[in-house]
């Protein structure tokens, strides 16, 4: 390698290192702060999906603690270092401002959340995370759906499970009239380039998953019945490695033992019980309606 080429490579590496350091050192600014609560006293720092920018959500610590036992524990100065640091920083701000709400957003305490739950890599997290914090603050703000409505609800369920906030999320989807929504809307009839059968299974699994997390029994029972009747792509393979599981979306591995219990039911030839008489599952439903 010539000395000139070595010099160019060294300069490129130095520039790349500087760019990385600058990105790591970059804090909150007006371009990367999303104001969920304009008078909020806390910034929640969340790394986006691969390719997404790191964002800071301005929120109210009091609202978060009331809405989520997770944040109630995290912000408790007697339980976690994050809570102790938050309390100390708030005291410092009160010495500089008559009211913490008067402090610029960039001066607020920051809590870093490195994991928002198993959101599939192909879905951007910004819209659903913003909607989730809006729900906790009951702001009724305009929100942007991530994929189909069924998909968006499933992603909200992931966040609700991660941050122990199923109750306010269930309240929101109930207020929106989504709990009793069964029929597919026109935009929900296709899931990208998926085959019709796979698209239906994804929809059913998303509703079962969300129902388990949020406590909507009707979704769990109704859509489990459809899945059992139609069979699952996942149950027909020898190992998980053979299945393209949609970026390992959690609805392909139904939680709380439901996936294993359903497979056991099928393999034990107990299908005759799934007729609405013995196990509390609703009568047969026409899959074409879903």
PDB file of C-alpha atoms in Angstrom:
ATOM      1  CA  UNK A   1       0.000   0.000   0.000  1.00  0.00           C
ATOM      2  CA  UNK A   2       1.390   3.384  -0.977  1.00  0.00           C
ATOM      3  CA  UNK A   3       1.997   6.031   1.661  1.00  0.00           C
ATOM      4  CA  UNK A   4      -0.631   8.263   0.020  1.00  0.00           C
ATOM      5  CA  UNK A   5      -3.261   5.506   0.181  1.00  0.00           C
ATOM      6  CA  UNK A   6      -2.354   4.718   3.779  1.00  0.00           C
ATOM      7  CA  UNK A   7      -2.759   8.392   4.615  1.00  0.00           C
ATOM      8  CA  UNK A   8      -6.190   8.552   2.932  1.00  0.00           C
ATOM      9  CA  UNK A   9      -7.354   5.444   4.795  1.00  0.00           C
ATOM     10  CA  UNK A  10      -6.106   6.841   8.103  1.00  0.00           C
ATOM     11  CA  UNK A  11      -7.912  10.137   7.485  1.00  0.00           C
ATOM     12  CA  UNK A  12     -11.125   8.277   6.608  1.00  0.00           C
ATOM     13  CA  UNK A  13     -10.925   6.222   9.789  1.00  0.00           C
ATOM     14  CA  UNK A  14     -10.250   9.329  11.850  1.00  0.00           C
ATOM     15  CA  UNK A  15     -13.285  11.079  10.349  1.00  0.00           C
ATOM     16  CA  UNK A  16     -15.474   8.032  10.957  1.00  0.00           C
ATOM     17  CA  UNK A  17     -14.325   7.830  14.560  1.00  0.00           C
ATOM     18  CA  UNK A  18     -15.042  11.538  15.039  1.00  0.00           C
ATOM     19  CA  UNK A  19     -18.529  11.116  13.552  1.00  0.00           C
ATOM     20  CA  UNK A  20     -19.279   8.224  15.902  1.00  0.00           C
ATOM     21  CA  UNK A  21     -17.990  10.138  18.924  1.00  0.00           C
ATOM     22  CA  UNK A  22     -20.031  13.175  17.920  1.00  0.00           C
ATOM     23  CA  UNK A  23     -23.163  11.042  17.594  1.00  0.00           C
ATOM     24  CA  UNK A  24     -22.557   9.462  20.985  1.00  0.00           C
ATOM     25  CA  UNK A  25     -21.971  12.831  22.609  1.00  0.00           C
ATOM     26  CA  UNK A  26     -24.958  14.465  20.954  1.00  0.00           C
ATOM     27  CA  UNK A  27     -27.619  15.189  23.529  1.00  0.00           C
ATOM     28  CA  UNK A  28     -31.191  16.370  23.290  1.00  0.00           C
ATOM     29  CA  UNK A  29     -31.972  19.295  20.994  1.00  0.00           C
ATOM     30  CA  UNK A  30     -35.026  20.820  19.387  1.00  0.00           C
ATOM     31  CA  UNK A  31     -34.758  18.385  16.481  1.00  0.00           C
ATOM     32  CA  UNK A  32     -34.801  15.150  18.463  1.00  0.00           C
ATOM     33  CA  UNK A  33     -37.183  15.970  21.333  1.00  0.00           C
ATOM     34  CA  UNK A  34     -40.816  14.887  21.018  1.00  0.00           C
ATOM     35  CA  UNK A  35     -42.969  16.820  23.472  1.00  0.00           C
ATOM     36  CA  UNK A  36     -45.588  14.424  24.794  1.00  0.00           C
ATOM     37  CA  UNK A  37     -46.194  16.821  27.701  1.00  0.00           C
ATOM     38  CA  UNK A  38     -45.068  20.387  27.006  1.00  0.00           C
ATOM     39  CA  UNK A  39     -44.619  21.018  30.748  1.00  0.00           C
ATOM     40  CA  UNK A  40     -42.994  17.659  31.385  1.00  0.00           C
ATOM     41  CA  UNK A  41     -40.140  17.386  33.866  1.00  0.00           C
ATOM     42  CA  UNK A  42     -38.363  14.372  32.353  1.00  0.00           C
ATOM     43  CA  UNK A  43     -36.817  13.197  29.098  1.00  0.00           C
ATOM     44  CA  UNK A  44     -37.010   9.520  28.180  1.00  0.00           C
ATOM     45  CA  UNK A  45     -34.149   8.662  25.828  1.00  0.00           C
ATOM     46  CA  UNK A  46     -34.931   5.788  23.469  1.00  0.00           C
ATOM     47  CA  UNK A  47     -32.796   4.323  20.711  1.00  0.00           C
ATOM     48  CA  UNK A  48     -34.830   3.649  17.588  1.00  0.00           C
ATOM     49  CA  UNK A  49     -34.726   0.612  15.363  1.00  0.00           C
ATOM     50  CA  UNK A  50     -31.644   0.119  13.146  1.00  0.00           C
ATOM     51  CA  UNK A  51     -31.399   3.203  10.950  1.00  0.00           C
ATOM     52  CA  UNK A  52     -33.627   5.316  13.199  1.00  0.00           C
ATOM     53  CA  UNK A  53     -32.349   8.260  15.195  1.00  0.00           C
ATOM     54  CA  UNK A  54     -32.211   8.345  18.981  1.00  0.00           C
ATOM     55  CA  UNK A  55     -35.167  10.348  20.296  1.00  0.00           C
ATOM     56  CA  UNK A  56     -36.011  12.056  23.567  1.00  0.00           C
ATOM     57  CA  UNK A  57     -39.615  12.082  24.766  1.00  0.00           C
ATOM     58  CA  UNK A  58     -40.577  14.933  27.082  1.00  0.00           C
ATOM     59  CA  UNK A  59     -42.975  13.452  29.606  1.00  0.00           C
ATOM     60  CA  UNK A  60     -44.442  14.024  33.039  1.00  0.00           C
ATOM     61  CA  UNK A  61     -42.863  11.858  35.721  1.00  0.00           C
ATOM     62  CA  UNK A  62     -46.038  12.051  37.825  1.00  0.00           C
ATOM     63  CA  UNK A  63     -48.213  10.841  34.953  1.00  0.00           C
ATOM     64  CA  UNK A  64     -45.839   7.973  34.155  1.00  0.00           C
ATOM     65  CA  UNK A  65     -45.750   6.842  37.776  1.00  0.00           C
ATOM     66  CA  UNK A  66     -49.556   6.815  37.988  1.00  0.00           C
ATOM     67  CA  UNK A  67     -50.009   5.019  34.662  1.00  0.00           C
ATOM     68  CA  UNK A  68     -47.252   2.427  34.910  1.00  0.00           C
ATOM     69  CA  UNK A  69     -45.954   0.419  37.887  1.00  0.00           C
ATOM     70  CA  UNK A  70     -42.722   0.007  35.905  1.00  0.00           C
ATOM     71  CA  UNK A  71     -42.061   3.747  35.865  1.00  0.00           C
ATOM     72  CA  UNK A  72     -43.346   4.079  39.424  1.00  0.00           C
ATOM     73  CA  UNK A  73     -40.596   1.710  40.569  1.00  0.00           C
ATOM     74  CA  UNK A  74     -37.944   3.114  38.245  1.00  0.00           C
ATOM     75  CA  UNK A  75     -38.455   6.688  39.453  1.00  0.00           C
ATOM     76  CA  UNK A  76     -38.531   5.736  43.127  1.00  0.00           C
ATOM     77  CA  UNK A  77     -35.293   7.169  44.640  1.00  0.00           C
ATOM     78  CA  UNK A  78     -35.272   4.396  47.245  1.00  0.00           C
ATOM     79  CA  UNK A  79     -35.389   1.589  44.701  1.00  0.00           C
ATOM     80  CA  UNK A  80     -33.314   2.540  41.660  1.00  0.00           C
ATOM     81  CA  UNK A  81     -30.358   4.787  40.919  1.00  0.00           C
ATOM     82  CA  UNK A  82     -32.327   6.358  38.062  1.00  0.00           C
ATOM     83  CA  UNK A  83     -34.929   7.559  40.541  1.00  0.00           C
ATOM     84  CA  UNK A  84     -32.291   8.919  42.915  1.00  0.00           C
ATOM     85  CA  UNK A  85     -30.509  10.762  40.095  1.00  0.00           C
ATOM     86  CA  UNK A  86     -33.824  12.154  38.837  1.00  0.00           C
ATOM     87  CA  UNK A  87     -34.673  13.526  42.278  1.00  0.00           C
ATOM     88  CA  UNK A  88     -31.254  15.142  42.653  1.00  0.00           C
ATOM     89  CA  UNK A  89     -31.433  16.806  39.240  1.00  0.00           C
ATOM     90  CA  UNK A  90     -34.930  18.141  39.925  1.00  0.00           C
ATOM     91  CA  UNK A  91     -33.657  19.747  43.150  1.00  0.00           C
ATOM     92  CA  UNK A  92     -30.845  21.426  41.206  1.00  0.00           C
ATOM     93  CA  UNK A  93     -33.310  22.739  38.610  1.00  0.00           C
ATOM     94  CA  UNK A  94     -35.525  24.172  41.328  1.00  0.00           C
ATOM     95  CA  UNK A  95     -32.566  26.203  42.525  1.00  0.00           C
ATOM     96  CA  UNK A  96     -32.238  27.790  39.078  1.00  0.00           C
ATOM     97  CA  UNK A  97     -35.890  28.128  38.056  1.00  0.00           C
ATOM     98  CA  UNK A  98     -38.944  29.165  40.116  1.00  0.00           C
ATOM     99  CA  UNK A  99     -40.800  26.332  38.407  1.00  0.00           C
ATOM    100  CA  UNK A 100     -39.267  23.254  36.775  1.00  0.00           C
ATOM    101  CA  UNK A 101     -41.705  23.628  33.865  1.00  0.00           C
ATOM    102  CA  UNK A 102     -39.855  26.852  32.963  1.00  0.00           C
ATOM    103  CA  UNK A 103     -36.603  24.981  32.398  1.00  0.00           C
ATOM    104  CA  UNK A 104     -35.645  24.322  28.770  1.00  0.00           C
ATOM    105  CA  UNK A 105     -36.190  20.758  27.644  1.00  0.00           C
ATOM    106  CA  UNK A 106     -32.461  20.299  27.096  1.00  0.00           C
ATOM    107  CA  UNK A 107     -31.831  20.909  30.812  1.00  0.00           C
ATOM    108  CA  UNK A 108     -34.266  18.260  32.053  1.00  0.00           C
ATOM    109  CA  UNK A 109     -33.181  14.997  33.689  1.00  0.00           C
ATOM    110  CA  UNK A 110     -32.747  12.125  31.244  1.00  0.00           C
ATOM    111  CA  UNK A 111     -33.553   8.463  31.761  1.00  0.00           C
ATOM    112  CA  UNK A 112     -32.196   6.105  29.137  1.00  0.00           C
ATOM    113  CA  UNK A 113     -34.402   3.168  28.097  1.00  0.00           C
ATOM    114  CA  UNK A 114     -32.312   0.758  26.046  1.00  0.00           C
ATOM    115  CA  UNK A 115     -35.038  -1.837  25.415  1.00  0.00           C
ATOM    116  CA  UNK A 116     -38.657  -1.092  24.539  1.00  0.00           C
ATOM    117  CA  UNK A 117     -39.548  -4.734  23.947  1.00  0.00           C
ATOM    118  CA  UNK A 118     -39.340  -7.163  21.005  1.00  0.00           C
ATOM    119  CA  UNK A 119     -40.616  -4.876  18.263  1.00  0.00           C
ATOM    120  CA  UNK A 120     -39.726  -6.578  14.947  1.00  0.00           C
ATOM    121  CA  UNK A 121     -36.809  -4.880  13.226  1.00  0.00           C
ATOM    122  CA  UNK A 122     -38.797  -4.126  10.070  1.00  0.00           C
ATOM    123  CA  UNK A 123     -41.186  -1.820  11.941  1.00  0.00           C
ATOM    124  CA  UNK A 124     -40.016   1.696  12.884  1.00  0.00           C
ATOM    125  CA  UNK A 125     -40.541   2.329  16.570  1.00  0.00           C
ATOM    126  CA  UNK A 126     -41.045   6.113  16.574  1.00  0.00           C
ATOM    127  CA  UNK A 127     -44.775   6.208  15.754  1.00  0.00           C
ATOM    128  CA  UNK A 128     -45.876   3.456  18.108  1.00  0.00           C
ATOM    129  CA  UNK A 129     -43.658   4.671  20.986  1.00  0.00           C
ATOM    130  CA  UNK A 130     -45.043   8.192  20.546  1.00  0.00           C
ATOM    131  CA  UNK A 131     -48.586   6.851  20.534  1.00  0.00           C
ATOM    132  CA  UNK A 132     -47.851   4.772  23.640  1.00  0.00           C
ATOM    133  CA  UNK A 133     -46.638   7.780  25.634  1.00  0.00           C
ATOM    134  CA  UNK A 134     -49.608   9.794  24.350  1.00  0.00           C
ATOM    135  CA  UNK A 135     -51.919   7.080  25.705  1.00  0.00           C
ATOM    136  CA  UNK A 136     -50.250   7.175  29.121  1.00  0.00           C
ATOM    137  CA  UNK A 137     -50.685  10.958  29.204  1.00  0.00           C
ATOM    138  CA  UNK A 138     -54.235  10.773  27.789  1.00  0.00           C
ATOM    139  CA  UNK A 139     -53.451  13.596  25.376  1.00  0.00           C
ATOM    140  CA  UNK A 140     -55.709  12.478  22.509  1.00  0.00           C
ATOM    141  CA  UNK A 141     -53.015  13.687  20.138  1.00  0.00           C
ATOM    142  CA  UNK A 142     -52.901  12.845  16.452  1.00  0.00           C
ATOM    143  CA  UNK A 143     -50.965   9.629  15.960  1.00  0.00           C
ATOM    144  CA  UNK A 144     -49.614   7.719  12.963  1.00  0.00           C
ATOM    145  CA  UNK A 145     -50.412   4.034  12.544  1.00  0.00           C
ATOM    146  CA  UNK A 146     -47.549   1.561  12.039  1.00  0.00           C
ATOM    147  CA  UNK A 147     -48.694  -0.896   9.369  1.00  0.00           C
ATOM    148  CA  UNK A 148     -52.251  -2.220   9.633  1.00  0.00           C
ATOM    149  CA  UNK A 149     -54.438  -1.437  12.613  1.00  0.00           C
ATOM    150  CA  UNK A 150     -54.096  -5.036  13.826  1.00  0.00           C
ATOM    151  CA  UNK A 151     -50.324  -4.692  13.591  1.00  0.00           C
ATOM    152  CA  UNK A 152     -50.313  -1.347  15.406  1.00  0.00           C
ATOM    153  CA  UNK A 153     -52.381  -2.745  18.280  1.00  0.00           C
ATOM    154  CA  UNK A 154     -49.986  -5.696  18.584  1.00  0.00           C
ATOM    155  CA  UNK A 155     -47.027  -3.299  18.769  1.00  0.00           C
ATOM    156  CA  UNK A 156     -48.809  -1.271  21.457  1.00  0.00           C
ATOM    157  CA  UNK A 157     -49.284  -4.538  23.344  1.00  0.00           C
ATOM    158  CA  UNK A 158     -45.525  -5.152  23.213  1.00  0.00           C
ATOM    159  CA  UNK A 159     -44.920  -1.763  24.840  1.00  0.00           C
ATOM    160  CA  UNK A 160     -47.731  -2.300  27.340  1.00  0.00           C
ATOM    161  CA  UNK A 161     -46.159  -5.586  28.394  1.00  0.00           C
ATOM    162  CA  UNK A 162     -42.644  -4.126  28.584  1.00  0.00           C
ATOM    163  CA  UNK A 163     -43.684  -1.161  30.735  1.00  0.00           C
ATOM    164  CA  UNK A 164     -46.492  -2.790  32.718  1.00  0.00           C
ATOM    165  CA  UNK A 165     -49.136  -0.499  31.256  1.00  0.00           C
ATOM    166  CA  UNK A 166     -51.814  -2.841  29.939  1.00  0.00           C
ATOM    167  CA  UNK A 167     -54.634  -1.020  31.742  1.00  0.00           C
ATOM    168  CA  UNK A 168     -54.293   2.408  30.059  1.00  0.00           C
ATOM    169  CA  UNK A 169     -53.634   0.828  26.646  1.00  0.00           C
ATOM    170  CA  UNK A 170     -56.725  -1.376  26.983  1.00  0.00           C
ATOM    171  CA  UNK A 171     -58.714   1.690  28.043  1.00  0.00           C
ATOM    172  CA  UNK A 172     -57.537   3.528  24.936  1.00  0.00           C
ATOM    173  CA  UNK A 173     -58.363   0.806  22.423  1.00  0.00           C
ATOM    174  CA  UNK A 174     -61.742   0.357  24.136  1.00  0.00           C
ATOM    175  CA  UNK A 175     -62.466   4.079  23.800  1.00  0.00           C
ATOM    176  CA  UNK A 176     -61.476   3.859  20.133  1.00  0.00           C
ATOM    177  CA  UNK A 177     -63.989   1.051  19.577  1.00  0.00           C
ATOM    178  CA  UNK A 178     -61.298  -1.433  18.584  1.00  0.00           C
ATOM    179  CA  UNK A 179     -62.077  -4.127  21.153  1.00  0.00           C
ATOM    180  CA  UNK A 180     -65.258  -5.189  19.343  1.00  0.00           C
ATOM    181  CA  UNK A 181     -63.767  -4.820  15.880  1.00  0.00           C
ATOM    182  CA  UNK A 182     -63.620  -8.167  14.067  1.00  0.00           C
ATOM    183  CA  UNK A 183     -64.186  -7.514  10.397  1.00  0.00           C
ATOM    184  CA  UNK A 184     -61.143  -6.623   8.345  1.00  0.00           C
ATOM    185  CA  UNK A 185     -61.054  -3.173   6.856  1.00  0.00           C
ATOM    186  CA  UNK A 186     -59.934  -2.843   3.270  1.00  0.00           C
ATOM    187  CA  UNK A 187     -56.387  -1.812   4.177  1.00  0.00           C
ATOM    188  CA  UNK A 188     -55.984  -4.805   6.506  1.00  0.00           C
ATOM    189  CA  UNK A 189     -56.609  -7.443   3.863  1.00  0.00           C
ATOM    190  CA  UNK A 190     -53.006  -7.506   2.691  1.00  0.00           C
ATOM    191  CA  UNK A 191     -49.862  -7.788   4.750  1.00  0.00           C
ATOM    192  CA  UNK A 192     -47.154  -6.676   2.347  1.00  0.00           C
ATOM    193  CA  UNK A 193     -46.237  -9.464  -0.064  1.00  0.00           C
ATOM    194  CA  UNK A 194     -47.498 -12.250   2.213  1.00  0.00           C
ATOM    195  CA  UNK A 195     -49.720 -14.999   0.819  1.00  0.00           C
ATOM    196  CA  UNK A 196     -53.414 -14.740   1.768  1.00  0.00           C
ATOM    197  CA  UNK A 197     -53.141 -17.698   4.162  1.00  0.00           C
ATOM    198  CA  UNK A 198     -50.031 -16.326   5.848  1.00  0.00           C
ATOM    199  CA  UNK A 199     -51.552 -12.862   6.009  1.00  0.00           C
ATOM    200  CA  UNK A 200     -54.604 -14.242   7.812  1.00  0.00           C
ATOM    201  CA  UNK A 201     -52.435 -16.191  10.240  1.00  0.00           C
ATOM    202  CA  UNK A 202     -50.402 -13.079  11.049  1.00  0.00           C
ATOM    203  CA  UNK A 203     -53.622 -11.150  11.712  1.00  0.00           C
ATOM    204  CA  UNK A 204     -55.024 -13.911  13.934  1.00  0.00           C
ATOM    205  CA  UNK A 205     -51.766 -14.257  15.851  1.00  0.00           C
ATOM    206  CA  UNK A 206     -51.492 -10.506  16.371  1.00  0.00           C
ATOM    207  CA  UNK A 207     -55.002 -10.417  17.857  1.00  0.00           C
ATOM    208  CA  UNK A 208     -54.327 -13.436  20.104  1.00  0.00           C
ATOM    209  CA  UNK A 209     -51.036 -11.900  21.258  1.00  0.00           C
ATOM    210  CA  UNK A 210     -52.599  -8.502  21.969  1.00  0.00           C
ATOM    211  CA  UNK A 211     -55.556 -10.163  23.675  1.00  0.00           C
ATOM    212  CA  UNK A 212     -53.267 -12.110  26.006  1.00  0.00           C
ATOM    213  CA  UNK A 213     -51.277  -9.015  26.972  1.00  0.00           C
ATOM    214  CA  UNK A 214     -54.188  -6.594  27.274  1.00  0.00           C
ATOM    215  CA  UNK A 215     -56.711  -8.986  28.746  1.00  0.00           C
ATOM    216  CA  UNK A 216     -59.210  -9.159  25.875  1.00  0.00           C
ATOM    217  CA  UNK A 217     -60.493 -12.716  26.294  1.00  0.00           C
ATOM    218  CA  UNK A 218     -62.766 -12.549  23.265  1.00  0.00           C
ATOM    219  CA  UNK A 219     -59.777 -12.021  20.974  1.00  0.00           C
ATOM    220  CA  UNK A 220     -57.858 -14.895  22.531  1.00  0.00           C
ATOM    221  CA  UNK A 221     -60.747 -17.353  22.318  1.00  0.00           C
ATOM    222  CA  UNK A 222     -62.155 -16.369  18.919  1.00  0.00           C
ATOM    223  CA  UNK A 223     -58.880 -16.120  17.051  1.00  0.00           C
ATOM    224  CA  UNK A 224     -57.404 -19.197  18.736  1.00  0.00           C
ATOM    225  CA  UNK A 225     -60.359 -21.114  17.378  1.00  0.00           C
ATOM    226  CA  UNK A 226     -59.678 -19.829  13.874  1.00  0.00           C
ATOM    227  CA  UNK A 227     -55.989 -20.695  14.174  1.00  0.00           C
ATOM    228  CA  UNK A 228     -56.728 -24.216  15.418  1.00  0.00           C
ATOM    229  CA  UNK A 229     -59.273 -24.824  12.649  1.00  0.00           C
ATOM    230  CA  UNK A 230     -56.981 -23.565   9.884  1.00  0.00           C
ATOM    231  CA  UNK A 231     -53.692 -24.876  11.270  1.00  0.00           C
ATOM    232  CA  UNK A 232     -50.485 -22.926  11.616  1.00  0.00           C
ATOM    233  CA  UNK A 233     -47.457 -22.710   9.368  1.00  0.00           C
ATOM    234  CA  UNK A 234     -45.357 -22.840  12.504  1.00  0.00           C
ATOM    235  CA  UNK A 235     -46.811 -26.191  13.619  1.00  0.00           C
ATOM    236  CA  UNK A 236     -45.959 -27.889  10.316  1.00  0.00           C
ATOM    237  CA  UNK A 237     -42.182 -27.519  10.575  1.00  0.00           C
ATOM    238  CA  UNK A 238     -39.533 -29.571  12.327  1.00  0.00           C
ATOM    239  CA  UNK A 239     -37.730 -26.610  13.889  1.00  0.00           C
ATOM    240  CA  UNK A 240     -38.100 -22.854  14.251  1.00  0.00           C
ATOM    241  CA  UNK A 241     -35.069 -22.371  11.999  1.00  0.00           C
ATOM    242  CA  UNK A 242     -37.134 -23.608   9.034  1.00  0.00           C
ATOM    243  CA  UNK A 243     -39.762 -20.912   9.461  1.00  0.00           C
ATOM    244  CA  UNK A 244     -39.434 -17.354   8.259  1.00  0.00           C
ATOM    245  CA  UNK A 245     -40.940 -15.887  11.415  1.00  0.00           C
ATOM    246  CA  UNK A 246     -41.451 -12.312  10.330  1.00  0.00           C
ATOM    247  CA  UNK A 247     -38.305 -10.926  11.960  1.00  0.00           C
ATOM    248  CA  UNK A 248     -39.015 -13.064  15.043  1.00  0.00           C
ATOM    249  CA  UNK A 249     -42.169 -11.151  15.863  1.00  0.00           C
ATOM    250  CA  UNK A 250     -43.436 -12.244  19.292  1.00  0.00           C
ATOM    251  CA  UNK A 251     -46.840 -13.283  17.926  1.00  0.00           C
ATOM    252  CA  UNK A 252     -45.109 -16.252  16.287  1.00  0.00           C
ATOM    253  CA  UNK A 253     -44.287 -17.480  19.813  1.00  0.00           C
ATOM    254  CA  UNK A 254     -47.540 -16.901  21.696  1.00  0.00           C
ATOM    255  CA  UNK A 255     -46.751 -16.126  25.351  1.00  0.00           C
ATOM    256  CA  UNK A 256     -48.014 -17.561  28.638  1.00  0.00           C
ATOM    257  CA  UNK A 257     -47.847 -21.141  27.377  1.00  0.00           C
ATOM    258  CA  UNK A 258     -50.610 -20.750  24.779  1.00  0.00           C
ATOM    259  CA  UNK A 259     -48.471 -21.832  21.807  1.00  0.00           C
ATOM    260  CA  UNK A 260     -47.347 -25.032  23.524  1.00  0.00           C
ATOM    261  CA  UNK A 261     -50.795 -25.849  24.878  1.00  0.00           C
ATOM    262  CA  UNK A 262     -52.361 -25.399  21.440  1.00  0.00           C
ATOM    263  CA  UNK A 263     -49.796 -27.647  19.753  1.00  0.00           C
ATOM    264  CA  UNK A 264     -50.297 -30.253  22.490  1.00  0.00           C
ATOM    265  CA  UNK A 265     -54.036 -30.072  21.927  1.00  0.00           C
ATOM    266  CA  UNK A 266     -53.633 -30.676  18.215  1.00  0.00           C
ATOM    267  CA  UNK A 267     -51.111 -33.513  18.613  1.00  0.00           C
ATOM    268  CA  UNK A 268     -53.236 -35.229  21.285  1.00  0.00           C
ATOM    269  CA  UNK A 269     -56.152 -35.534  18.854  1.00  0.00           C
ATOM    270  CA  UNK A 270     -58.417 -33.565  21.164  1.00  0.00           C
ATOM    271  CA  UNK A 271     -59.965 -31.635  18.333  1.00  0.00           C
ATOM    272  CA  UNK A 272     -63.356 -33.063  19.193  1.00  0.00           C
ATOM    273  CA  UNK A 273     -63.304 -30.932  22.359  1.00  0.00           C
ATOM    274  CA  UNK A 274     -62.940 -27.750  20.355  1.00  0.00           C
ATOM    275  CA  UNK A 275     -66.587 -27.517  19.435  1.00  0.00           C
ATOM    276  CA  UNK A 276     -67.779 -24.944  21.929  1.00  0.00           C
ATOM    277  CA  UNK A 277     -69.047 -27.530  24.441  1.00  0.00           C
ATOM    278  CA  UNK A 278     -66.170 -28.457  26.704  1.00  0.00           C
ATOM    279  CA  UNK A 279     -63.500 -25.762  26.871  1.00  0.00           C
ATOM    280  CA  UNK A 280     -65.307 -22.451  26.700  1.00  0.00           C
ATOM    281  CA  UNK A 281     -64.264 -21.668  23.133  1.00  0.00           C
ATOM    282  CA  UNK A 282     -66.981 -19.907  21.108  1.00  0.00           C
ATOM    283  CA  UNK A 283     -68.873 -21.789  18.389  1.00  0.00           C
ATOM    284  CA  UNK A 284     -67.278 -22.219  14.988  1.00  0.00           C
ATOM    285  CA  UNK A 285     -66.692 -18.989  13.101  1.00  0.00           C
ATOM    286  CA  UNK A 286     -66.419 -18.623   9.340  1.00  0.00           C
ATOM    287  CA  UNK A 287     -62.735 -17.736   8.640  1.00  0.00           C
ATOM    288  CA  UNK A 288     -63.830 -15.857   5.499  1.00  0.00           C
ATOM    289  CA  UNK A 289     -65.252 -13.178   7.803  1.00  0.00           C
ATOM    290  CA  UNK A 290     -61.831 -12.459   9.200  1.00  0.00           C
TER     291      UNK A 290
END
